[in-house]
Amino acid sequence: MRDRFPLLFISGLLVLGAFGSFVMSGAKRGAFADRLSTWRSEPSGARALYLLLSEAGLPAERWQQDFEVIDRGTTLVMLGTTFRDESDRKSTNPFVFSLDGGVQDDELTDEEREEMRERGLNAFRSPSVTSDETKKLLEHLRNGGTVVYAPWDQDENDLLTAVDVYLERAENRKEITTLVPAQPSRFTVGVERLEARVRVWLDLPPGGVALLVDEGAERTVVGLVPWGLGRLIVIGAPELAMNQALSRADNALFWRSVGRALADGPIAFDEYHHGFTGDRSIAEFAARYGLQFAGAQLLLGVMLWAASLRRFGRPRLPPDAVRIGATDALFATSRLYREGRHHAHAASSIAKELAAEYARKAGVSGRAEPSEISAALDLRGRKDLASALLDVTRAANEAHSDAGVETVARLAALARLKLEATPKKGRTT
């Protein structure tokens, strides 16, 4: 046990470290998802919004496929989704084009660098909406569907161009702005004021309806644009959907009103363009949730278990080597006794060891004479042991050759067998 203590100590430290890592990973379980994803529980996620609508009894769900096929009656909610064709090599998206050498790090603004640090690899995992998908969105609007779109930046795309909505970069993006309803509507029932950071102002086409405006600048922040038989709701303050802003002012009340106004069908939050696809393989699913680290820890545990079968300290000889070594030592000792004619000494040593073993049985000192040990055994009712001890002692006194020593050893072996045997009750020999 002492030889394995260092291994047990190291294993305990590794287990403690793994447990601490699991605790820290559990505390950040929502950080793996992209910004404005309903799976992200960080301040920049939209998990609280999804739970709010679900707890309010509204048909909220997550959309994990592209826009090639959109069910009739489904309201698509796109939070921070980018509309760029992936084959467009002239894209100004720093996260997409920096891999191609189009935009160098020194060409990025401080805001873009901060955004890149915040999103990390999620920026590369989140695909952009293609031109074909944009056509399907417009067809969905034309057929009476509803789309809620919260652009993250002042990026022109085919969807906004088709409905004649133009974006203007807002000043003081980092300051919280007060928003108020532009007019009474069922999208702002009970809403008096909202608080959020505005990223873009909206320039709506004729027929568009402003839902929320900046109280100070009196610019449109949230607007509704009819298109075909459907409607497009554009939100220029995507922070309204974030976890960190949902508790401010009437922000949660605004989303509940919007959800009730759109509750004619499923309210589907787009997660496909945040990197969550419905046809993900098991390996990709495991990598997304960090299960590969659990597999590595399992492998580490197996390795530690295998290492625990080894021992520290001096190596032990194999049993066969020990047996052969003992046999060689015995033969060497016997030859020394034969060559030196120490027959009497060898015989007396055998008898003395046997007397010491019998003395413990008789309850006397191991230094007592064989006659005293024999008498004590006789008093204890073990006349067989007393007689055997005296026979070995007599043979040892008469041993002057190899044959005599052999006779003493044979008698001593039989005497030890009698010592280990348990006599039957009521019978003595």
Coordinates of C-alpha atoms in Angstrom, one line a residue:
M1 CA 0.0 0.0 0.0
R2 CA 2.9 2.4 0.8
D3 CA 4.4 1.7 -2.6
R4 CA 1.2 2.8 -4.3
F5 CA 0.6 5.9 -2.2
P6 CA 2.2 8.3 -4.7
L7 CA 0.0 7.0 -7.5
L8 CA -3.1 7.3 -5.4
F9 CA -2.2 10.8 -4.4
I10 CA -1.6 11.9 -8.1
S11 CA -4.8 10.2 -9.1
G12 CA -6.7 12.0 -6.4
L13 CA -5.3 15.4 -7.7
L14 CA -6.3 14.5 -11.3
V15 CA -9.8 13.5 -10.2
L16 CA -10.2 16.7 -8.2
G17 CA -8.9 18.8 -11.2
A18 CA -11.4 17.0 -13.5
F19 CA -14.2 17.6 -11.1
G20 CA -13.4 21.3 -10.9
S21 CA -13.2 21.5 -14.7
F22 CA -16.7 19.9 -15.0
V23 CA -18.0 22.5 -12.5
M24 CA -16.5 25.4 -14.4
S25 CA -17.8 24.0 -17.7
G26 CA -21.2 23.5 -16.2
A27 CA -21.3 27.2 -15.1
K28 CA -20.5 28.1 -18.8
R29 CA -22.8 25.6 -20.4
G30 CA -24.5 28.3 -22.6
A31 CA -21.3 29.9 -23.9
F32 CA -20.8 27.3 -26.7
A33 CA -23.6 28.8 -28.8
D34 CA -23.4 31.9 -31.1
R35 CA -24.5 35.4 -30.1
L36 CA -28.3 35.9 -30.1
S37 CA -28.8 32.1 -30.2
T38 CA -31.7 30.8 -28.0
W39 CA -29.2 28.1 -26.7
R40 CA -26.8 30.7 -25.4
S41 CA -27.2 31.5 -21.7
E42 CA -24.5 34.2 -21.6
P43 CA -25.6 37.9 -21.5
S44 CA -25.4 38.1 -25.3
G45 CA -27.6 35.1 -25.9
A46 CA -31.4 34.9 -26.4
R47 CA -32.2 31.9 -24.2
A48 CA -34.3 33.9 -21.8
L49 CA -36.5 35.2 -24.6
Y50 CA -37.2 31.7 -25.8
L51 CA -38.0 30.5 -22.3
L52 CA -40.2 33.6 -21.7
L53 CA -42.4 32.9 -24.8
S54 CA -42.5 29.1 -23.9
E55 CA -43.6 29.8 -20.3
A56 CA -46.2 32.2 -21.6
G57 CA -47.8 29.4 -23.5
L58 CA -46.8 30.6 -26.9
P59 CA -45.8 28.1 -29.7
A60 CA -42.0 28.9 -29.6
E61 CA -39.7 26.4 -31.3
R62 CA -36.2 26.3 -32.7
W63 CA -35.6 26.2 -36.5
Q64 CA -32.6 23.9 -37.4
Q65 CA -32.7 23.8 -41.2
D66 CA -32.2 26.1 -44.1
F67 CA -34.9 28.3 -45.7
E68 CA -35.4 26.1 -48.8
V69 CA -38.6 24.8 -47.4
I70 CA -40.7 27.0 -45.0
D71 CA -44.0 25.7 -43.7
R72 CA -47.0 27.9 -44.3
G73 CA -48.1 29.8 -41.2
T74 CA -44.6 29.7 -39.6
T75 CA -43.2 32.9 -38.2
L76 CA -39.5 33.0 -38.6
V77 CA -37.5 35.0 -36.1
M78 CA -33.9 35.8 -37.3
L79 CA -31.8 37.4 -34.6
G80 CA -28.4 38.8 -35.9
T81 CA -28.5 36.7 -39.0
T82 CA -26.3 37.8 -41.9
F83 CA -27.5 37.8 -45.5
R84 CA -24.5 37.2 -47.7
D85 CA -24.0 34.7 -50.4
E86 CA -21.2 32.4 -49.4
S87 CA -19.8 32.4 -52.9
D88 CA -19.4 36.2 -52.9
R89 CA -15.7 36.8 -52.5
K90 CA -16.2 40.6 -52.1
S91 CA -17.9 40.3 -48.8
T92 CA -16.9 42.8 -46.2
N93 CA -17.7 40.5 -43.3
P94 CA -14.4 40.4 -41.3
F95 CA -15.1 37.0 -39.8
V96 CA -15.7 35.3 -43.1
F97 CA -13.2 37.1 -45.3
S98 CA -10.3 37.3 -42.9
L99 CA -9.5 33.7 -43.6
D100 CA -9.1 34.6 -47.3
G101 CA -6.7 37.4 -46.7
G102 CA -9.3 40.0 -47.8
V103 CA -9.3 41.9 -44.5
Q104 CA -6.2 42.1 -42.3
D105 CA -6.3 42.5 -38.6
D106 CA -5.0 46.0 -38.7
E107 CA -7.9 47.0 -41.1
L108 CA -10.5 46.0 -38.5
T109 CA -12.1 48.6 -36.2
D110 CA -11.9 48.3 -32.4
E111 CA -15.6 47.3 -32.4
E112 CA -15.0 44.6 -35.0
R113 CA -12.1 43.2 -33.0
E114 CA -14.2 43.2 -29.8
E115 CA -17.0 41.4 -31.7
M116 CA -14.6 38.8 -33.1
R117 CA -13.3 38.1 -29.5
E118 CA -16.8 37.7 -28.3
R119 CA -18.0 35.3 -31.0
G120 CA -14.8 33.4 -31.4
L121 CA -15.1 30.3 -33.6
N122 CA -18.9 30.7 -33.6
A123 CA -18.4 33.3 -36.3
F124 CA -17.1 30.6 -38.7
R125 CA -19.6 28.0 -37.7
S126 CA -22.6 30.2 -38.4
P127 CA -23.4 30.2 -42.1
S128 CA -24.9 33.2 -43.9
V129 CA -28.2 33.2 -45.7
T130 CA -27.7 32.5 -49.4
S131 CA -29.4 34.1 -52.3
D132 CA -31.6 31.1 -52.9
E133 CA -32.7 31.2 -49.3
T134 CA -33.5 34.9 -49.6
K135 CA -35.8 34.1 -52.5
K136 CA -37.6 31.5 -50.4
L137 CA -38.1 34.1 -47.6
L138 CA -39.6 36.6 -50.0
E139 CA -41.9 33.9 -51.4
H140 CA -42.9 33.0 -47.8
L141 CA -43.8 36.7 -47.2
R142 CA -45.6 37.0 -50.5
N143 CA -47.8 34.0 -49.5
G144 CA -48.9 35.5 -46.2
G145 CA -46.0 34.5 -43.9
T146 CA -44.4 36.6 -41.2
V147 CA -40.7 37.2 -40.7
V148 CA -39.0 39.0 -37.7
Y149 CA -35.5 40.2 -38.6
A150 CA -33.0 41.9 -36.2
P151 CA -30.0 42.9 -38.3
W152 CA -26.7 43.3 -36.3
D153 CA -25.2 45.9 -38.5
Q154 CA -25.7 48.2 -41.4
D155 CA -25.5 45.5 -44.1
E156 CA -27.5 45.8 -47.3
N157 CA -29.0 42.5 -48.4
D158 CA -31.5 41.2 -50.9
L159 CA -34.3 40.8 -48.3
L160 CA -34.3 44.5 -47.1
T161 CA -33.7 45.8 -50.7
A162 CA -36.7 43.9 -51.9
V163 CA -39.0 45.5 -49.3
D164 CA -37.4 48.9 -49.7
V165 CA -36.0 49.1 -46.1
Y166 CA -32.7 50.9 -45.7
L167 CA -30.5 51.0 -42.6
E168 CA -28.5 53.8 -41.2
R169 CA -25.7 53.3 -38.6
A170 CA -26.8 54.7 -35.3
E171 CA -24.6 57.0 -33.3
N172 CA -23.5 56.1 -29.7
R173 CA -24.1 52.4 -30.2
K174 CA -22.7 51.6 -26.7
E175 CA -25.2 53.9 -24.9
I176 CA -28.6 52.6 -23.7
T177 CA -31.4 54.4 -25.4
T178 CA -35.0 54.8 -24.3
L179 CA -37.6 53.6 -26.9
V180 CA -41.3 54.4 -26.9
P181 CA -44.2 53.1 -29.0
A182 CA -44.7 55.3 -32.1
Q183 CA -48.4 54.6 -32.0
P184 CA -50.8 52.1 -30.3
S185 CA -50.7 48.7 -31.8
R186 CA -51.2 45.1 -30.7
F187 CA -47.4 44.6 -30.9
T188 CA -46.9 47.2 -28.1
V189 CA -49.9 46.4 -25.8
G190 CA -49.1 47.7 -22.3
V191 CA -45.6 48.9 -23.3
E192 CA -44.6 52.4 -22.1
R193 CA -40.9 52.5 -22.6
L194 CA -38.0 50.1 -23.5
E195 CA -34.3 50.4 -22.9
A196 CA -31.7 49.0 -25.3
R197 CA -28.6 49.9 -27.4
V198 CA -29.6 50.8 -30.9
R199 CA -27.3 49.7 -33.7
V200 CA -29.2 50.9 -36.8
W201 CA -32.0 53.3 -37.6
L202 CA -34.7 52.2 -40.1
D203 CA -35.8 54.0 -43.2
L204 CA -39.2 52.5 -44.0
P205 CA -40.9 52.6 -47.4
P206 CA -44.4 54.1 -47.9
G207 CA -46.9 51.8 -46.2
G208 CA -44.4 50.8 -43.5
V209 CA -45.5 51.3 -39.9
A210 CA -43.2 52.4 -37.1
L211 CA -43.7 50.4 -34.0
L212 CA -40.9 51.8 -31.7
V213 CA -39.0 55.0 -32.0
D214 CA -36.1 56.6 -30.2
E215 CA -37.5 59.0 -27.6
G216 CA -34.7 61.5 -28.1
A217 CA -33.8 61.3 -31.8
E218 CA -37.3 60.4 -32.9
R219 CA -35.9 57.8 -35.3
T220 CA -37.6 54.5 -36.1
V221 CA -36.0 51.5 -34.4
V222 CA -38.7 48.8 -34.9
G223 CA -40.9 48.9 -37.9
L224 CA -43.5 46.7 -39.8
V225 CA -43.4 46.5 -43.6
P226 CA -46.3 44.7 -45.5
W227 CA -45.1 42.6 -48.4
G228 CA -47.4 40.7 -50.6
L229 CA -49.9 39.0 -48.2
G230 CA -47.3 38.8 -45.4
R231 CA -45.3 41.2 -43.2
L232 CA -41.7 41.8 -42.3
I233 CA -40.9 43.2 -38.8
V234 CA -37.4 44.8 -38.7
I235 CA -35.7 45.5 -35.3
G236 CA -32.8 47.9 -35.3
A237 CA -31.9 47.1 -31.7
P238 CA -31.1 43.4 -31.5
E239 CA -30.1 43.8 -27.9
L240 CA -33.8 43.8 -27.1
A241 CA -33.7 40.0 -27.5
M242 CA -30.6 39.5 -25.4
N243 CA -30.6 38.0 -21.9
Q244 CA -28.9 41.0 -20.4
A245 CA -31.6 43.4 -21.6
L246 CA -34.8 41.4 -21.1
S247 CA -35.2 42.6 -17.5
R248 CA -35.0 46.3 -18.3
A249 CA -38.1 48.5 -18.4
D250 CA -40.9 46.9 -20.5
N251 CA -38.6 44.9 -22.7
A252 CA -40.1 41.5 -21.7
L253 CA -43.6 42.9 -22.0
F254 CA -42.9 44.0 -25.5
W255 CA -41.8 40.5 -26.6
R256 CA -44.8 39.0 -24.9
S257 CA -47.0 41.3 -26.9
V258 CA -45.2 40.5 -30.1
G259 CA -45.5 36.8 -29.4
R260 CA -49.2 37.1 -28.8
A261 CA -49.7 39.1 -32.0
L262 CA -47.8 36.4 -33.9
A263 CA -49.3 33.3 -32.2
D264 CA -51.4 32.3 -35.2
G265 CA -48.7 29.6 -36.0
P266 CA -45.4 28.4 -34.7
I267 CA -42.8 31.0 -33.7
A268 CA -39.6 29.5 -35.0
F269 CA -36.2 31.0 -33.9
D270 CA -33.6 30.5 -36.6
E271 CA -30.8 28.4 -35.2
Y272 CA -29.6 27.0 -38.5
H273 CA -27.7 30.2 -39.2
H274 CA -26.2 30.1 -35.7
G275 CA -24.5 26.8 -36.5
F276 CA -27.2 24.3 -35.3
T277 CA -28.2 22.0 -38.1
G278 CA -30.7 19.2 -37.8
D279 CA -28.6 16.7 -39.8
R280 CA -25.5 17.0 -37.5
S281 CA -23.5 13.8 -37.1
I282 CA -22.8 12.2 -33.8
A283 CA -19.2 13.3 -33.9
E284 CA -20.1 17.0 -34.5
F285 CA -22.8 16.8 -31.8
A286 CA -20.2 15.5 -29.3
A287 CA -17.7 18.2 -30.4
R288 CA -20.3 20.9 -30.0
Y289 CA -21.0 19.9 -26.4
G290 CA -17.5 19.0 -25.4
L291 CA -18.1 15.3 -25.1
Q292 CA -14.6 14.6 -26.6
F293 CA -13.1 15.9 -23.3
A294 CA -15.3 13.4 -21.4
G295 CA -13.9 10.6 -23.7
A296 CA -10.4 11.8 -23.1
Q297 CA -11.0 11.7 -19.3
L298 CA -12.4 8.2 -19.6
L299 CA -9.2 7.2 -21.5
L300 CA -7.1 8.9 -18.8
G301 CA -9.0 6.9 -16.1
V302 CA -8.3 3.6 -17.9
M303 CA -4.6 4.5 -18.2
L304 CA -4.4 5.4 -14.5
W305 CA -6.2 2.1 -13.6
A306 CA -3.6 0.2 -15.7
A307 CA -0.8 2.1 -14.1
S308 CA -2.2 1.4 -10.6
L309 CA -1.5 -2.3 -11.2
R310 CA 2.2 -1.5 -11.1
R311 CA 4.0 -0.9 -7.8
F312 CA 6.6 1.5 -6.7
G313 CA 9.8 0.6 -4.8
R314 CA 12.3 -2.2 -5.4
P315 CA 11.1 -4.8 -8.0
R316 CA 10.0 -8.1 -6.7
L317 CA 11.6 -11.3 -8.0
P318 CA 9.3 -13.7 -9.9
P319 CA 8.0 -16.6 -7.8
D320 CA 10.1 -19.1 -9.9
A321 CA 13.2 -17.1 -9.4
V322 CA 12.6 -17.0 -5.6
R323 CA 12.0 -20.8 -5.6
I324 CA 15.1 -21.5 -7.6
G325 CA 17.2 -19.2 -5.5
A326 CA 16.0 -20.9 -2.3
T327 CA 16.8 -24.3 -3.7
D328 CA 20.3 -23.2 -4.8
A329 CA 21.0 -21.7 -1.3
L330 CA 19.8 -25.0 0.3
F331 CA 22.1 -27.1 -1.9
A332 CA 25.0 -24.7 -1.2
T333 CA 24.5 -24.8 2.5
S334 CA 24.2 -28.6 2.5
R335 CA 27.4 -28.9 0.6
L336 CA 29.2 -26.7 3.1
Y337 CA 28.0 -28.9 5.9
R338 CA 29.1 -32.1 4.1
E339 CA 32.5 -30.8 3.1
G340 CA 33.1 -29.5 6.7
R341 CA 31.7 -32.7 8.3
H342 CA 29.3 -30.5 10.4
H343 CA 26.8 -33.3 10.7
A344 CA 26.3 -33.0 14.4
H345 CA 25.8 -29.3 14.2
A346 CA 23.2 -29.6 11.4
A347 CA 21.3 -32.2 13.2
S348 CA 21.3 -30.2 16.5
S349 CA 20.0 -27.1 14.6
I350 CA 17.1 -29.1 13.2
A351 CA 16.2 -30.5 16.7
K352 CA 16.6 -27.0 18.3
E353 CA 14.2 -25.4 15.8
L354 CA 11.7 -28.2 16.3
A355 CA 12.0 -27.8 20.1
A356 CA 11.3 -24.0 19.8
E357 CA 8.1 -24.8 17.8
Y358 CA 7.0 -27.4 20.4
A359 CA 7.7 -25.0 23.2
R360 CA 5.1 -22.6 22.0
K361 CA 2.6 -25.4 21.9
A362 CA 3.6 -26.5 25.4
G363 CA 3.5 -23.0 26.8
V364 CA 7.1 -22.9 28.0
S365 CA 10.1 -20.8 27.1
G366 CA 11.8 -21.6 23.7
R367 CA 15.1 -21.9 25.6
A368 CA 13.9 -24.8 27.7
E369 CA 15.5 -28.2 27.4
P370 CA 13.8 -30.8 25.2
S371 CA 13.0 -32.9 28.3
E372 CA 11.2 -30.0 30.0
I373 CA 9.2 -29.3 26.8
S374 CA 8.3 -33.0 26.5
A375 CA 7.1 -33.1 30.1
A376 CA 5.0 -30.0 29.6
L377 CA 3.4 -31.6 26.5
D378 CA 2.7 -34.8 28.5
L379 CA 0.9 -32.7 31.1
R380 CA -1.2 -31.2 28.4
G381 CA -2.3 -34.6 27.1
R382 CA -0.1 -34.6 24.0
K383 CA 2.0 -37.6 24.6
D384 CA 2.4 -38.1 20.9
L385 CA 4.2 -34.8 20.6
A386 CA 6.3 -35.4 23.7
S387 CA 7.5 -38.8 22.2
A388 CA 8.2 -37.3 18.8
L389 CA 10.3 -34.5 20.3
L390 CA 12.4 -37.0 22.3
D391 CA 12.9 -39.2 19.2
V392 CA 14.2 -36.3 17.2
T393 CA 16.5 -35.2 20.1
R394 CA 17.9 -38.7 20.5
A395 CA 18.5 -39.0 16.7
A396 CA 20.3 -35.6 16.6
N397 CA 22.7 -36.7 19.4
E398 CA 23.6 -39.8 17.5
A399 CA 23.9 -38.2 14.0
H400 CA 27.6 -38.3 12.7
S401 CA 27.0 -38.8 8.9
D402 CA 24.8 -37.7 6.1
A403 CA 22.4 -40.5 6.7
G404 CA 22.0 -39.5 10.3
V405 CA 21.2 -35.9 9.4
E406 CA 18.7 -37.2 6.8
T407 CA 17.1 -39.3 9.5
V408 CA 16.8 -36.3 11.9
A409 CA 15.3 -34.2 9.1
R410 CA 12.7 -36.9 8.3
L411 CA 11.7 -37.4 11.9
A412 CA 11.4 -33.6 12.3
A413 CA 9.2 -33.3 9.3
L414 CA 6.9 -36.0 10.7
A415 CA 6.9 -34.3 14.0
R416 CA 5.8 -31.0 12.4
L417 CA 2.9 -32.8 10.7
K418 CA 1.8 -34.0 14.1
L419 CA 2.1 -30.5 15.5
E420 CA -0.2 -29.1 12.8
A421 CA -2.7 -32.0 13.0
T422 CA -5.7 -31.5 15.4
P423 CA -6.2 -34.6 17.7
K424 CA -9.7 -36.1 18.0
K425 CA -11.5 -35.3 21.3
G426 CA -11.2 -38.0 24.0
R427 CA -8.3 -39.7 22.3
T428 CA -4.6 -39.4 23.0
T429 CA -1.7 -41.4 21.7

